[in-house]
Amino acid sequence: ACRDLKTRDIMKQVIVCVLGLLFVLTAEAQINWTSLEEAVEQSKIAPKKIIVKIYSEECVWCKRMDKQTLNDPSISSYVEENFYAVALNASSKEDITFKDETYQFVKKSGRSYHELAAKMTRGNLSFPSIVFFDEDLNIIQSINGFKEKALFM
């Protein structure tokens, strides 16, 4: 009975270690999204390209792309190493200053949106959208719509 107790304790410790390792590996695979203002400030200190994920809270495809594409460990680790990652809610009501210009939320009867999201997507407000900026804050490319992992890399 004493031997079974030791075996059970060892098994519990092994399970706890495995679960802890899985948690750490999963946590490392996540992209640390930040605000545009914070990314611009960080880029002044240590220049990097910026990736902006433009989304809407009610967008099903945005959630799917987060889960299936952006949370993939190979993609998230690449983004973390090479970019400052920004998440921009296209429905945000907060003013955002970017490149000495202030952008605001626009309330319209048909579709409300944030001016900065419209500017970054060149007026093509389709979600999700991914916008790449160079180190000088110039748009490199804007990609609209859900993308599978293979197409994203």
PDB file of C-alpha atoms in Angstrom:
ATOM      1  CA  ALA A   1       0.000   0.000   0.000  1.00  0.00           C
ATOM      2  CA  CYS A   2       2.906   2.317   0.797  1.00  0.00           C
ATOM      3  CA  ARG A   3       4.493   1.576  -2.584  1.00  0.00           C
ATOM      4  CA  ASP A   4       1.216   2.370  -4.408  1.00  0.00           C
ATOM      5  CA  LEU A   5       1.058   5.685  -2.557  1.00  0.00           C
ATOM      6  CA  LYS A   6       4.592   6.607  -3.710  1.00  0.00           C
ATOM      7  CA  THR A   7       3.794   5.614  -7.294  1.00  0.00           C
ATOM      8  CA  ARG A   8       0.627   7.699  -7.204  1.00  0.00           C
ATOM      9  CA  ASP A   9       2.543  10.707  -5.818  1.00  0.00           C
ATOM     10  CA  ILE A  10       5.175  10.387  -8.539  1.00  0.00           C
ATOM     11  CA  MET A  11       2.479  10.172 -11.210  1.00  0.00           C
ATOM     12  CA  LYS A  12       0.809  13.305  -9.816  1.00  0.00           C
ATOM     13  CA  GLN A  13       4.124  15.160  -9.969  1.00  0.00           C
ATOM     14  CA  VAL A  14       4.729  14.017 -13.545  1.00  0.00           C
ATOM     15  CA  ILE A  15       1.237  15.136 -14.593  1.00  0.00           C
ATOM     16  CA  VAL A  16       1.707  18.531 -12.914  1.00  0.00           C
ATOM     17  CA  CYS A  17       5.087  18.968 -14.664  1.00  0.00           C
ATOM     18  CA  VAL A  18       3.665  18.025 -18.076  1.00  0.00           C
ATOM     19  CA  LEU A  19       0.687  20.373 -17.651  1.00  0.00           C
ATOM     20  CA  GLY A  20       3.036  23.153 -16.516  1.00  0.00           C
ATOM     21  CA  LEU A  21       5.264  22.616 -19.544  1.00  0.00           C
ATOM     22  CA  LEU A  22       2.260  22.688 -21.886  1.00  0.00           C
ATOM     23  CA  PHE A  23       1.105  25.926 -20.262  1.00  0.00           C
ATOM     24  CA  VAL A  24       4.544  27.523 -20.707  1.00  0.00           C
ATOM     25  CA  LEU A  25       4.799  26.403 -24.327  1.00  0.00           C
ATOM     26  CA  THR A  26       1.305  27.670 -25.083  1.00  0.00           C
ATOM     27  CA  ALA A  27       1.964  30.986 -23.343  1.00  0.00           C
ATOM     28  CA  GLU A  28       5.145  31.518 -25.350  1.00  0.00           C
ATOM     29  CA  ALA A  29       3.238  30.905 -28.578  1.00  0.00           C
ATOM     30  CA  GLN A  30       0.969  33.903 -28.059  1.00  0.00           C
ATOM     31  CA  ILE A  31       1.538  37.237 -29.748  1.00  0.00           C
ATOM     32  CA  ASN A  32       1.815  40.128 -27.311  1.00  0.00           C
ATOM     33  CA  TRP A  33      -0.487  42.668 -28.929  1.00  0.00           C
ATOM     34  CA  THR A  34      -0.017  46.305 -27.988  1.00  0.00           C
ATOM     35  CA  SER A  35      -1.348  49.732 -28.941  1.00  0.00           C
ATOM     36  CA  LEU A  36      -0.071  51.608 -31.976  1.00  0.00           C
ATOM     37  CA  GLU A  37       1.270  54.398 -29.783  1.00  0.00           C
ATOM     38  CA  GLU A  38       3.259  51.907 -27.694  1.00  0.00           C
ATOM     39  CA  ALA A  39       4.647  50.152 -30.793  1.00  0.00           C
ATOM     40  CA  VAL A  40       5.766  53.486 -32.277  1.00  0.00           C
ATOM     41  CA  GLU A  41       7.531  54.396 -29.015  1.00  0.00           C
ATOM     42  CA  GLN A  42       9.234  50.985 -28.825  1.00  0.00           C
ATOM     43  CA  SER A  43      10.305  51.313 -32.457  1.00  0.00           C
ATOM     44  CA  LYS A  44      12.056  54.603 -31.687  1.00  0.00           C
ATOM     45  CA  ILE A  45      14.251  52.772 -29.168  1.00  0.00           C
ATOM     46  CA  ALA A  46      14.758  49.527 -31.087  1.00  0.00           C
ATOM     47  CA  PRO A  47      13.571  49.837 -34.710  1.00  0.00           C
ATOM     48  CA  LYS A  48      11.430  46.991 -36.049  1.00  0.00           C
ATOM     49  CA  LYS A  49       8.677  46.649 -38.566  1.00  0.00           C
ATOM     50  CA  ILE A  50       5.116  46.896 -37.230  1.00  0.00           C
ATOM     51  CA  ILE A  51       2.257  44.525 -37.967  1.00  0.00           C
ATOM     52  CA  VAL A  52      -1.262  45.807 -37.321  1.00  0.00           C
ATOM     53  CA  LYS A  53      -4.183  43.423 -36.963  1.00  0.00           C
ATOM     54  CA  ILE A  54      -7.394  45.342 -37.651  1.00  0.00           C
ATOM     55  CA  TYR A  55     -10.445  43.579 -36.306  1.00  0.00           C
ATOM     56  CA  SER A  56     -13.987  44.012 -35.143  1.00  0.00           C
ATOM     57  CA  GLU A  57     -15.236  42.434 -31.923  1.00  0.00           C
ATOM     58  CA  GLU A  58     -18.227  40.813 -33.630  1.00  0.00           C
ATOM     59  CA  CYS A  59     -16.153  39.474 -36.547  1.00  0.00           C
ATOM     60  CA  VAL A  60     -16.261  35.665 -36.624  1.00  0.00           C
ATOM     61  CA  TRP A  61     -13.457  35.470 -39.212  1.00  0.00           C
ATOM     62  CA  CYS A  62     -11.232  37.654 -37.008  1.00  0.00           C
ATOM     63  CA  LYS A  63     -11.599  35.196 -34.134  1.00  0.00           C
ATOM     64  CA  ARG A  64     -10.992  32.262 -36.461  1.00  0.00           C
ATOM     65  CA  MET A  65      -7.810  33.836 -37.848  1.00  0.00           C
ATOM     66  CA  ASP A  66      -6.564  34.521 -34.320  1.00  0.00           C
ATOM     67  CA  LYS A  67      -7.156  30.927 -33.317  1.00  0.00           C
ATOM     68  CA  GLN A  68      -6.097  29.069 -36.459  1.00  0.00           C
ATOM     69  CA  THR A  69      -3.414  31.321 -37.916  1.00  0.00           C
ATOM     70  CA  LEU A  70      -1.987  33.952 -35.588  1.00  0.00           C
ATOM     71  CA  ASN A  71      -1.839  31.671 -32.543  1.00  0.00           C
ATOM     72  CA  ASP A  72       0.114  29.042 -34.459  1.00  0.00           C
ATOM     73  CA  PRO A  73       3.493  28.765 -32.677  1.00  0.00           C
ATOM     74  CA  SER A  74       5.571  29.193 -35.853  1.00  0.00           C
ATOM     75  CA  ILE A  75       3.695  32.343 -36.873  1.00  0.00           C
ATOM     76  CA  SER A  76       3.443  33.868 -33.413  1.00  0.00           C
ATOM     77  CA  SER A  77       7.129  33.343 -32.662  1.00  0.00           C
ATOM     78  CA  TYR A  78       8.086  34.860 -36.039  1.00  0.00           C
ATOM     79  CA  VAL A  79       5.869  37.886 -35.397  1.00  0.00           C
ATOM     80  CA  GLU A  80       7.263  38.331 -31.876  1.00  0.00           C
ATOM     81  CA  GLU A  81      10.863  38.228 -33.122  1.00  0.00           C
ATOM     82  CA  ASN A  82      10.467  40.492 -36.148  1.00  0.00           C
ATOM     83  CA  PHE A  83       7.629  42.937 -35.469  1.00  0.00           C
ATOM     84  CA  TYR A  84       5.925  45.087 -32.933  1.00  0.00           C
ATOM     85  CA  ALA A  85       2.415  43.654 -32.978  1.00  0.00           C
ATOM     86  CA  VAL A  86      -0.555  46.012 -32.790  1.00  0.00           C
ATOM     87  CA  ALA A  87      -4.207  45.074 -32.418  1.00  0.00           C
ATOM     88  CA  LEU A  88      -6.531  47.818 -33.652  1.00  0.00           C
ATOM     89  CA  ASN A  89     -10.246  47.508 -32.977  1.00  0.00           C
ATOM     90  CA  ALA A  90     -11.937  49.161 -35.960  1.00  0.00           C
ATOM     91  CA  SER A  91     -14.820  50.106 -33.648  1.00  0.00           C
ATOM     92  CA  SER A  92     -12.636  51.758 -31.004  1.00  0.00           C
ATOM     93  CA  LYS A  93     -13.995  55.077 -29.834  1.00  0.00           C
ATOM     94  CA  GLU A  94     -10.621  56.336 -28.588  1.00  0.00           C
ATOM     95  CA  ASP A  95      -8.709  58.994 -30.499  1.00  0.00           C
ATOM     96  CA  ILE A  96      -5.398  57.700 -31.851  1.00  0.00           C
ATOM     97  CA  THR A  97      -2.521  59.930 -32.890  1.00  0.00           C
ATOM     98  CA  PHE A  98      -0.276  58.493 -35.584  1.00  0.00           C
ATOM     99  CA  LYS A  99       2.362  60.374 -37.581  1.00  0.00           C
ATOM    100  CA  ASP A 100       1.260  63.727 -36.117  1.00  0.00           C
ATOM    101  CA  GLU A 101      -2.368  63.234 -37.137  1.00  0.00           C
ATOM    102  CA  THR A 102      -5.259  62.395 -34.817  1.00  0.00           C
ATOM    103  CA  TYR A 103      -7.813  59.829 -35.972  1.00  0.00           C
ATOM    104  CA  GLN A 104     -11.260  59.434 -34.440  1.00  0.00           C
ATOM    105  CA  PHE A 105     -14.250  57.158 -34.356  1.00  0.00           C
ATOM    106  CA  VAL A 106     -16.811  58.038 -37.029  1.00  0.00           C
ATOM    107  CA  LYS A 107     -20.421  57.267 -36.207  1.00  0.00           C
ATOM    108  CA  LYS A 108     -22.591  56.742 -39.270  1.00  0.00           C
ATOM    109  CA  SER A 109     -26.058  55.316 -39.568  1.00  0.00           C
ATOM    110  CA  GLY A 110     -24.982  52.395 -41.748  1.00  0.00           C
ATOM    111  CA  ARG A 111     -21.512  51.519 -40.529  1.00  0.00           C
ATOM    112  CA  SER A 112     -19.428  53.167 -37.839  1.00  0.00           C
ATOM    113  CA  TYR A 113     -15.652  52.853 -37.965  1.00  0.00           C
ATOM    114  CA  HIS A 114     -12.360  54.282 -36.784  1.00  0.00           C
ATOM    115  CA  GLU A 115     -10.699  56.691 -39.232  1.00  0.00           C
ATOM    116  CA  LEU A 116      -7.297  55.072 -38.695  1.00  0.00           C
ATOM    117  CA  ALA A 117      -8.613  51.645 -39.693  1.00  0.00           C
ATOM    118  CA  ALA A 118     -10.031  53.195 -42.865  1.00  0.00           C
ATOM    119  CA  LYS A 119      -6.741  54.984 -43.602  1.00  0.00           C
ATOM    120  CA  MET A 120      -4.621  51.849 -43.084  1.00  0.00           C
ATOM    121  CA  THR A 121      -6.860  49.732 -45.306  1.00  0.00           C
ATOM    122  CA  ARG A 122      -7.182  52.509 -47.896  1.00  0.00           C
ATOM    123  CA  GLY A 123     -10.924  52.619 -47.285  1.00  0.00           C
ATOM    124  CA  ASN A 124     -11.426  48.874 -47.718  1.00  0.00           C
ATOM    125  CA  LEU A 125     -12.853  48.101 -44.291  1.00  0.00           C
ATOM    126  CA  SER A 126     -12.848  44.328 -44.475  1.00  0.00           C
ATOM    127  CA  PHE A 127     -12.060  42.259 -41.401  1.00  0.00           C
ATOM    128  CA  PRO A 128      -9.726  40.870 -40.444  1.00  0.00           C
ATOM    129  CA  SER A 129      -7.078  43.014 -42.103  1.00  0.00           C
ATOM    130  CA  ILE A 130      -3.338  42.839 -41.578  1.00  0.00           C
ATOM    131  CA  VAL A 131      -1.195  45.885 -42.357  1.00  0.00           C
ATOM    132  CA  PHE A 132       2.604  45.794 -42.458  1.00  0.00           C
ATOM    133  CA  PHE A 133       4.655  48.933 -41.776  1.00  0.00           C
ATOM    134  CA  ASP A 134       8.376  49.422 -42.296  1.00  0.00           C
ATOM    135  CA  GLU A 135      10.648  50.896 -39.629  1.00  0.00           C
ATOM    136  CA  ASP A 136       9.842  54.413 -40.893  1.00  0.00           C
ATOM    137  CA  LEU A 137       6.097  53.811 -40.391  1.00  0.00           C
ATOM    138  CA  ASN A 138       5.266  53.575 -44.083  1.00  0.00           C
ATOM    139  CA  ILE A 139       2.741  50.979 -45.223  1.00  0.00           C
ATOM    140  CA  ILE A 140       4.434  48.053 -46.957  1.00  0.00           C
ATOM    141  CA  GLN A 141       1.313  46.012 -47.613  1.00  0.00           C
ATOM    142  CA  SER A 142      -2.289  45.641 -46.501  1.00  0.00           C
ATOM    143  CA  ILE A 143      -3.979  42.235 -46.627  1.00  0.00           C
ATOM    144  CA  ASN A 144      -7.731  41.920 -46.183  1.00  0.00           C
ATOM    145  CA  GLY A 145      -9.708  38.871 -45.104  1.00  0.00           C
ATOM    146  CA  PHE A 146      -9.097  35.596 -43.350  1.00  0.00           C
ATOM    147  CA  LYS A 147      -5.828  33.874 -44.230  1.00  0.00           C
ATOM    148  CA  GLU A 148      -4.863  30.284 -43.530  1.00  0.00           C
ATOM    149  CA  LYS A 149      -1.503  29.604 -41.923  1.00  0.00           C
ATOM    150  CA  ALA A 150       0.098  28.486 -45.200  1.00  0.00           C
ATOM    151  CA  LEU A 151      -0.928  31.679 -46.991  1.00  0.00           C
ATOM    152  CA  PHE A 152       0.150  33.901 -44.129  1.00  0.00           C
ATOM    153  CA  MET A 153       3.778  32.761 -44.174  1.00  0.00           C
TER     154      MET A 153
END
